[in-house]
Amino acid sequence: MRQTENNGDKIVTPDDKIQIEMLYKEMYKAMIAKDIQSLRSVLADDYVLIHMTGVRQSKSEYLHAIADATLNYFSVDDDEIDIHVDGDKAVMTGRSRVNAAVYGGGRHTWRLQISSSLVRRDGRWLFAEQRASTY
């Protein structure tokens, strides 16, 4: 029997948190592999990425930057993943050491924090917005 949390009239199961953590890991795996199709499937159509610099990228702009090697990701090691679910919305903060070379800079390992808003659509969790910062 699965334990559930009752958030008012919304039921949250441990499976939701597991699915979101797996989605986060799938996202990084696709970023490293430059697997645009897989990335497309984990990002909502109205997805927005807000970089450390404040630059905002739509889903299509972000995917293009990965495909054309403006953003290059090589590896990721997760330090902490914190997930809070409220019905069909969730907030996740992932802290990971990400080895990357971006915008023509040299390869470097960043202590990258990604604060994500997620939505459940048609039974699937998707990233709707992400804010990148360091920790």
mmCIF file with all atom_site columns, C-alpha atoms in Angstrom:
data_model
loop_
_atom_site.group_PDB
_atom_site.id
_atom_site.type_symbol
_atom_site.label_atom_id
_atom_site.label_alt_id
_atom_site.label_comp_id
_atom_site.label_asym_id
_atom_site.label_entity_id
_atom_site.label_seq_id
_atom_site.pdbx_PDB_ins_code
_atom_site.Cartn_x
_atom_site.Cartn_y
_atom_site.Cartn_z
_atom_site.occupancy
_atom_site.B_iso_or_equiv
_atom_site.pdbx_formal_charge
_atom_site.auth_seq_id
_atom_site.auth_comp_id
_atom_site.auth_asym_id
_atom_site.auth_atom_id
_atom_site.pdbx_PDB_model_num
ATOM 1   C CA . MET A 1 1   ? 0.000  0.000  0.000   1.00 0.00 ? 1   MET A CA 1
ATOM 2   C CA . ARG A 1 2   ? 1.368  3.418  -0.968  1.00 0.00 ? 2   ARG A CA 1
ATOM 3   C CA . GLN A 1 3   ? 1.428  6.171  1.581   1.00 0.00 ? 3   GLN A CA 1
ATOM 4   C CA . THR A 1 4   ? -0.119 9.419  0.471   1.00 0.00 ? 4   THR A CA 1
ATOM 5   C CA . GLU A 1 5   ? -0.102 13.000 1.675   1.00 0.00 ? 5   GLU A CA 1
ATOM 6   C CA . ASN A 1 6   ? -3.383 14.843 1.697   1.00 0.00 ? 6   ASN A CA 1
ATOM 7   C CA . ASN A 1 7   ? -2.889 18.480 0.665   1.00 0.00 ? 7   ASN A CA 1
ATOM 8   C CA . GLY A 1 8   ? -6.486 19.631 1.062   1.00 0.00 ? 8   GLY A CA 1
ATOM 9   C CA . ASP A 1 9   ? -8.343 17.811 -1.688  1.00 0.00 ? 9   ASP A CA 1
ATOM 10  C CA . LYS A 1 10  ? -5.172 16.921 -3.610  1.00 0.00 ? 10  LYS A CA 1
ATOM 11  C CA . ILE A 1 11  ? -3.515 13.550 -3.123  1.00 0.00 ? 11  ILE A CA 1
ATOM 12  C CA . VAL A 1 12  ? 0.271  13.364 -3.481  1.00 0.00 ? 12  VAL A CA 1
ATOM 13  C CA . THR A 1 13  ? 1.952  9.970  -3.645  1.00 0.00 ? 13  THR A CA 1
ATOM 14  C CA . PRO A 1 14  ? 5.650  9.187  -3.167  1.00 0.00 ? 14  PRO A CA 1
ATOM 15  C CA . ASP A 1 15  ? 5.600  8.205  -6.852  1.00 0.00 ? 15  ASP A CA 1
ATOM 16  C CA . ASP A 1 16  ? 5.234  11.890 -7.785  1.00 0.00 ? 16  ASP A CA 1
ATOM 17  C CA . LYS A 1 17  ? 8.519  12.775 -6.114  1.00 0.00 ? 17  LYS A CA 1
ATOM 18  C CA . ILE A 1 18  ? 10.243 9.757  -7.645  1.00 0.00 ? 18  ILE A CA 1
ATOM 19  C CA . GLN A 1 19  ? 8.938  10.679 -11.114 1.00 0.00 ? 19  GLN A CA 1
ATOM 20  C CA . ILE A 1 20  ? 10.149 14.273 -10.732 1.00 0.00 ? 20  ILE A CA 1
ATOM 21  C CA . GLU A 1 21  ? 13.610 13.204 -9.554  1.00 0.00 ? 21  GLU A CA 1
ATOM 22  C CA . MET A 1 22  ? 13.871 10.792 -12.496 1.00 0.00 ? 22  MET A CA 1
ATOM 23  C CA . LEU A 1 23  ? 12.744 13.567 -14.861 1.00 0.00 ? 23  LEU A CA 1
ATOM 24  C CA . TYR A 1 24  ? 15.531 15.825 -13.532 1.00 0.00 ? 24  TYR A CA 1
ATOM 25  C CA . LYS A 1 25  ? 18.093 13.096 -14.153 1.00 0.00 ? 25  LYS A CA 1
ATOM 26  C CA . GLU A 1 26  ? 16.621 12.354 -17.593 1.00 0.00 ? 26  GLU A CA 1
ATOM 27  C CA . MET A 1 27  ? 16.881 16.060 -18.442 1.00 0.00 ? 27  MET A CA 1
ATOM 28  C CA . TYR A 1 28  ? 20.600 16.187 -17.628 1.00 0.00 ? 28  TYR A CA 1
ATOM 29  C CA . LYS A 1 29  ? 21.263 12.919 -19.458 1.00 0.00 ? 29  LYS A CA 1
ATOM 30  C CA . ALA A 1 30  ? 19.589 14.394 -22.566 1.00 0.00 ? 30  ALA A CA 1
ATOM 31  C CA . MET A 1 31  ? 21.515 17.671 -22.199 1.00 0.00 ? 31  MET A CA 1
ATOM 32  C CA . ILE A 1 32  ? 24.824 15.788 -22.104 1.00 0.00 ? 32  ILE A CA 1
ATOM 33  C CA . ALA A 1 33  ? 23.852 13.611 -25.099 1.00 0.00 ? 33  ALA A CA 1
ATOM 34  C CA . LYS A 1 34  ? 22.436 16.609 -27.011 1.00 0.00 ? 34  LYS A CA 1
ATOM 35  C CA . ASP A 1 35  ? 19.295 14.501 -27.338 1.00 0.00 ? 35  ASP A CA 1
ATOM 36  C CA . ILE A 1 36  ? 16.930 17.260 -28.418 1.00 0.00 ? 36  ILE A CA 1
ATOM 37  C CA . GLN A 1 37  ? 13.942 14.942 -28.849 1.00 0.00 ? 37  GLN A CA 1
ATOM 38  C CA . SER A 1 38  ? 14.211 13.695 -25.248 1.00 0.00 ? 38  SER A CA 1
ATOM 39  C CA . LEU A 1 39  ? 14.660 17.248 -23.963 1.00 0.00 ? 39  LEU A CA 1
ATOM 40  C CA . ARG A 1 40  ? 11.643 18.375 -25.966 1.00 0.00 ? 40  ARG A CA 1
ATOM 41  C CA . SER A 1 41  ? 9.577  15.686 -24.239 1.00 0.00 ? 41  SER A CA 1
ATOM 42  C CA . VAL A 1 42  ? 10.434 16.807 -20.661 1.00 0.00 ? 42  VAL A CA 1
ATOM 43  C CA . LEU A 1 43  ? 9.901  20.543 -21.228 1.00 0.00 ? 43  LEU A CA 1
ATOM 44  C CA . ALA A 1 44  ? 6.443  22.099 -21.400 1.00 0.00 ? 44  ALA A CA 1
ATOM 45  C CA . ASP A 1 45  ? 5.658  23.910 -24.650 1.00 0.00 ? 45  ASP A CA 1
ATOM 46  C CA . ASP A 1 46  ? 5.650  27.241 -22.765 1.00 0.00 ? 46  ASP A CA 1
ATOM 47  C CA . TYR A 1 47  ? 8.910  26.407 -20.932 1.00 0.00 ? 47  TYR A CA 1
ATOM 48  C CA . VAL A 1 48  ? 11.260 29.251 -19.983 1.00 0.00 ? 48  VAL A CA 1
ATOM 49  C CA . LEU A 1 49  ? 14.847 29.027 -18.737 1.00 0.00 ? 49  LEU A CA 1
ATOM 50  C CA . ILE A 1 50  ? 16.214 31.992 -16.809 1.00 0.00 ? 50  ILE A CA 1
ATOM 51  C CA . HIS A 1 51  ? 20.015 31.952 -16.812 1.00 0.00 ? 51  HIS A CA 1
ATOM 52  C CA . MET A 1 52  ? 22.228 33.275 -13.998 1.00 0.00 ? 52  MET A CA 1
ATOM 53  C CA . THR A 1 53  ? 22.661 36.438 -16.042 1.00 0.00 ? 53  THR A CA 1
ATOM 54  C CA . GLY A 1 54  ? 18.911 37.024 -16.180 1.00 0.00 ? 54  GLY A CA 1
ATOM 55  C CA . VAL A 1 55  ? 18.694 36.095 -19.867 1.00 0.00 ? 55  VAL A CA 1
ATOM 56  C CA . ARG A 1 56  ? 15.408 34.320 -20.591 1.00 0.00 ? 56  ARG A CA 1
ATOM 57  C CA . GLN A 1 57  ? 15.207 31.567 -23.193 1.00 0.00 ? 57  GLN A CA 1
ATOM 58  C CA . SER A 1 58  ? 12.095 29.956 -24.577 1.00 0.00 ? 58  SER A CA 1
ATOM 59  C CA . LYS A 1 59  ? 11.989 26.217 -25.130 1.00 0.00 ? 59  LYS A CA 1
ATOM 60  C CA . SER A 1 60  ? 12.918 26.550 -28.805 1.00 0.00 ? 60  SER A CA 1
ATOM 61  C CA . GLU A 1 61  ? 15.784 28.985 -28.080 1.00 0.00 ? 61  GLU A CA 1
ATOM 62  C CA . TYR A 1 62  ? 17.159 26.727 -25.368 1.00 0.00 ? 62  TYR A CA 1
ATOM 63  C CA . LEU A 1 63  ? 16.989 23.594 -27.518 1.00 0.00 ? 63  LEU A CA 1
ATOM 64  C CA . HIS A 1 64  ? 18.662 25.437 -30.393 1.00 0.00 ? 64  HIS A CA 1
ATOM 65  C CA . ALA A 1 65  ? 21.508 26.573 -28.089 1.00 0.00 ? 65  ALA A CA 1
ATOM 66  C CA . ILE A 1 66  ? 22.154 22.956 -27.076 1.00 0.00 ? 66  ILE A CA 1
ATOM 67  C CA . ALA A 1 67  ? 21.920 21.663 -30.651 1.00 0.00 ? 67  ALA A CA 1
ATOM 68  C CA . ASP A 1 68  ? 24.318 24.283 -32.044 1.00 0.00 ? 68  ASP A CA 1
ATOM 69  C CA . ALA A 1 69  ? 26.863 23.771 -29.206 1.00 0.00 ? 69  ALA A CA 1
ATOM 70  C CA . THR A 1 70  ? 26.365 27.203 -27.646 1.00 0.00 ? 70  THR A CA 1
ATOM 71  C CA . LEU A 1 71  ? 25.600 25.192 -24.501 1.00 0.00 ? 71  LEU A CA 1
ATOM 72  C CA . ASN A 1 72  ? 27.757 22.084 -24.016 1.00 0.00 ? 72  ASN A CA 1
ATOM 73  C CA . TYR A 1 73  ? 27.218 19.772 -21.061 1.00 0.00 ? 73  TYR A CA 1
ATOM 74  C CA . PHE A 1 74  ? 29.658 16.950 -20.281 1.00 0.00 ? 74  PHE A CA 1
ATOM 75  C CA . SER A 1 75  ? 28.772 15.489 -16.889 1.00 0.00 ? 75  SER A CA 1
ATOM 76  C CA . VAL A 1 76  ? 26.669 16.018 -13.775 1.00 0.00 ? 76  VAL A CA 1
ATOM 77  C CA . ASP A 1 77  ? 26.988 14.916 -10.160 1.00 0.00 ? 77  ASP A CA 1
ATOM 78  C CA . ASP A 1 78  ? 23.938 15.590 -7.987  1.00 0.00 ? 78  ASP A CA 1
ATOM 79  C CA . ASP A 1 79  ? 24.472 16.916 -4.466  1.00 0.00 ? 79  ASP A CA 1
ATOM 80  C CA . GLU A 1 80  ? 20.874 17.535 -3.406  1.00 0.00 ? 80  GLU A CA 1
ATOM 81  C CA . ILE A 1 81  ? 17.392 17.327 -4.895  1.00 0.00 ? 81  ILE A CA 1
ATOM 82  C CA . ASP A 1 82  ? 14.487 18.845 -2.940  1.00 0.00 ? 82  ASP A CA 1
ATOM 83  C CA . ILE A 1 83  ? 10.930 18.341 -4.217  1.00 0.00 ? 83  ILE A CA 1
ATOM 84  C CA . HIS A 1 84  ? 7.592  19.719 -3.005  1.00 0.00 ? 84  HIS A CA 1
ATOM 85  C CA . VAL A 1 85  ? 4.381  18.605 -4.731  1.00 0.00 ? 85  VAL A CA 1
ATOM 86  C CA . ASP A 1 86  ? 0.991  20.322 -4.527  1.00 0.00 ? 86  ASP A CA 1
ATOM 87  C CA . GLY A 1 87  ? -1.546 18.536 -6.724  1.00 0.00 ? 87  GLY A CA 1
ATOM 88  C CA . ASP A 1 88  ? -0.612 19.057 -10.374 1.00 0.00 ? 88  ASP A CA 1
ATOM 89  C CA . LYS A 1 89  ? 2.161  21.547 -9.594  1.00 0.00 ? 89  LYS A CA 1
ATOM 90  C CA . ALA A 1 90  ? 5.548  21.008 -8.040  1.00 0.00 ? 90  ALA A CA 1
ATOM 91  C CA . VAL A 1 91  ? 8.675  22.908 -7.118  1.00 0.00 ? 91  VAL A CA 1
ATOM 92  C CA . MET A 1 92  ? 12.054 21.236 -7.291  1.00 0.00 ? 92  MET A CA 1
ATOM 93  C CA . THR A 1 93  ? 15.493 22.552 -6.411  1.00 0.00 ? 93  THR A CA 1
ATOM 94  C CA . GLY A 1 94  ? 18.417 20.569 -7.719  1.00 0.00 ? 94  GLY A CA 1
ATOM 95  C CA . ARG A 1 95  ? 21.976 21.278 -6.668  1.00 0.00 ? 95  ARG A CA 1
ATOM 96  C CA . SER A 1 96  ? 24.492 19.598 -8.925  1.00 0.00 ? 96  SER A CA 1
ATOM 97  C CA . ARG A 1 97  ? 28.098 19.931 -10.000 1.00 0.00 ? 97  ARG A CA 1
ATOM 98  C CA . VAL A 1 98  ? 27.841 20.360 -13.762 1.00 0.00 ? 98  VAL A CA 1
ATOM 99  C CA . ASN A 1 99  ? 30.818 20.172 -16.096 1.00 0.00 ? 99  ASN A CA 1
ATOM 100 C CA . ALA A 1 100 ? 30.052 22.426 -19.051 1.00 0.00 ? 100 ALA A CA 1
ATOM 101 C CA . ALA A 1 101 ? 31.377 24.889 -21.602 1.00 0.00 ? 101 ALA A CA 1
ATOM 102 C CA . VAL A 1 102 ? 28.882 27.598 -22.444 1.00 0.00 ? 102 VAL A CA 1
ATOM 103 C CA . TYR A 1 103 ? 28.796 30.620 -24.728 1.00 0.00 ? 103 TYR A CA 1
ATOM 104 C CA . GLY A 1 104 ? 32.312 30.007 -26.056 1.00 0.00 ? 104 GLY A CA 1
ATOM 105 C CA . GLY A 1 105 ? 33.916 29.818 -22.608 1.00 0.00 ? 105 GLY A CA 1
ATOM 106 C CA . GLY A 1 106 ? 36.227 27.084 -21.460 1.00 0.00 ? 106 GLY A CA 1
ATOM 107 C CA . ARG A 1 107 ? 35.114 23.865 -19.871 1.00 0.00 ? 107 ARG A CA 1
ATOM 108 C CA . HIS A 1 108 ? 34.466 24.293 -16.157 1.00 0.00 ? 108 HIS A CA 1
ATOM 109 C CA . THR A 1 109 ? 32.646 22.547 -13.329 1.00 0.00 ? 109 THR A CA 1
ATOM 110 C CA . TRP A 1 110 ? 29.843 24.733 -12.000 1.00 0.00 ? 110 TRP A CA 1
ATOM 111 C CA . ARG A 1 111 ? 28.017 24.293 -8.704  1.00 0.00 ? 111 ARG A CA 1
ATOM 112 C CA . LEU A 1 112 ? 24.682 24.823 -10.407 1.00 0.00 ? 112 LEU A CA 1
ATOM 113 C CA . GLN A 1 113 ? 21.370 25.224 -8.632  1.00 0.00 ? 113 GLN A CA 1
ATOM 114 C CA . ILE A 1 114 ? 18.290 24.800 -10.787 1.00 0.00 ? 114 ILE A CA 1
ATOM 115 C CA . SER A 1 115 ? 15.023 25.973 -9.245  1.00 0.00 ? 115 SER A CA 1
ATOM 116 C CA . SER A 1 116 ? 12.230 24.428 -11.259 1.00 0.00 ? 116 SER A CA 1
ATOM 117 C CA . SER A 1 117 ? 8.487  24.818 -11.475 1.00 0.00 ? 117 SER A CA 1
ATOM 118 C CA . LEU A 1 118 ? 6.769  21.734 -12.841 1.00 0.00 ? 118 LEU A CA 1
ATOM 119 C CA . VAL A 1 119 ? 3.262  20.973 -14.034 1.00 0.00 ? 119 VAL A CA 1
ATOM 120 C CA . ARG A 1 120 ? 1.481  17.679 -14.536 1.00 0.00 ? 120 ARG A CA 1
ATOM 121 C CA . ARG A 1 121 ? -0.202 17.556 -17.925 1.00 0.00 ? 121 ARG A CA 1
ATOM 122 C CA . ASP A 1 122 ? -1.970 14.480 -19.249 1.00 0.00 ? 122 ASP A CA 1
ATOM 123 C CA . GLY A 1 123 ? -0.546 12.503 -16.332 1.00 0.00 ? 123 GLY A CA 1
ATOM 124 C CA . ARG A 1 124 ? 3.107  13.471 -17.057 1.00 0.00 ? 124 ARG A CA 1
ATOM 125 C CA . TRP A 1 125 ? 5.349  15.865 -15.155 1.00 0.00 ? 125 TRP A CA 1
ATOM 126 C CA . LEU A 1 126 ? 6.999  18.576 -17.273 1.00 0.00 ? 126 LEU A CA 1
ATOM 127 C CA . PHE A 1 127 ? 9.397  21.394 -16.483 1.00 0.00 ? 127 PHE A CA 1
ATOM 128 C CA . ALA A 1 128 ? 7.570  24.709 -16.967 1.00 0.00 ? 128 ALA A CA 1
ATOM 129 C CA . GLU A 1 129 ? 10.207 27.179 -15.748 1.00 0.00 ? 129 GLU A CA 1
ATOM 130 C CA . GLN A 1 130 ? 13.755 26.890 -14.494 1.00 0.00 ? 130 GLN A CA 1
ATOM 131 C CA . ARG A 1 131 ? 16.033 29.453 -12.850 1.00 0.00 ? 131 ARG A CA 1
ATOM 132 C CA . ALA A 1 132 ? 19.761 28.793 -12.803 1.00 0.00 ? 132 ALA A CA 1
ATOM 133 C CA . SER A 1 133 ? 22.096 30.101 -10.118 1.00 0.00 ? 133 SER A CA 1
ATOM 134 C CA . THR A 1 134 ? 25.210 28.930 -8.315  1.00 0.00 ? 134 THR A CA 1
ATOM 135 C CA . TYR A 1 135 ? 25.468 27.634 -4.756  1.00 0.00 ? 135 TYR A CA 1
#
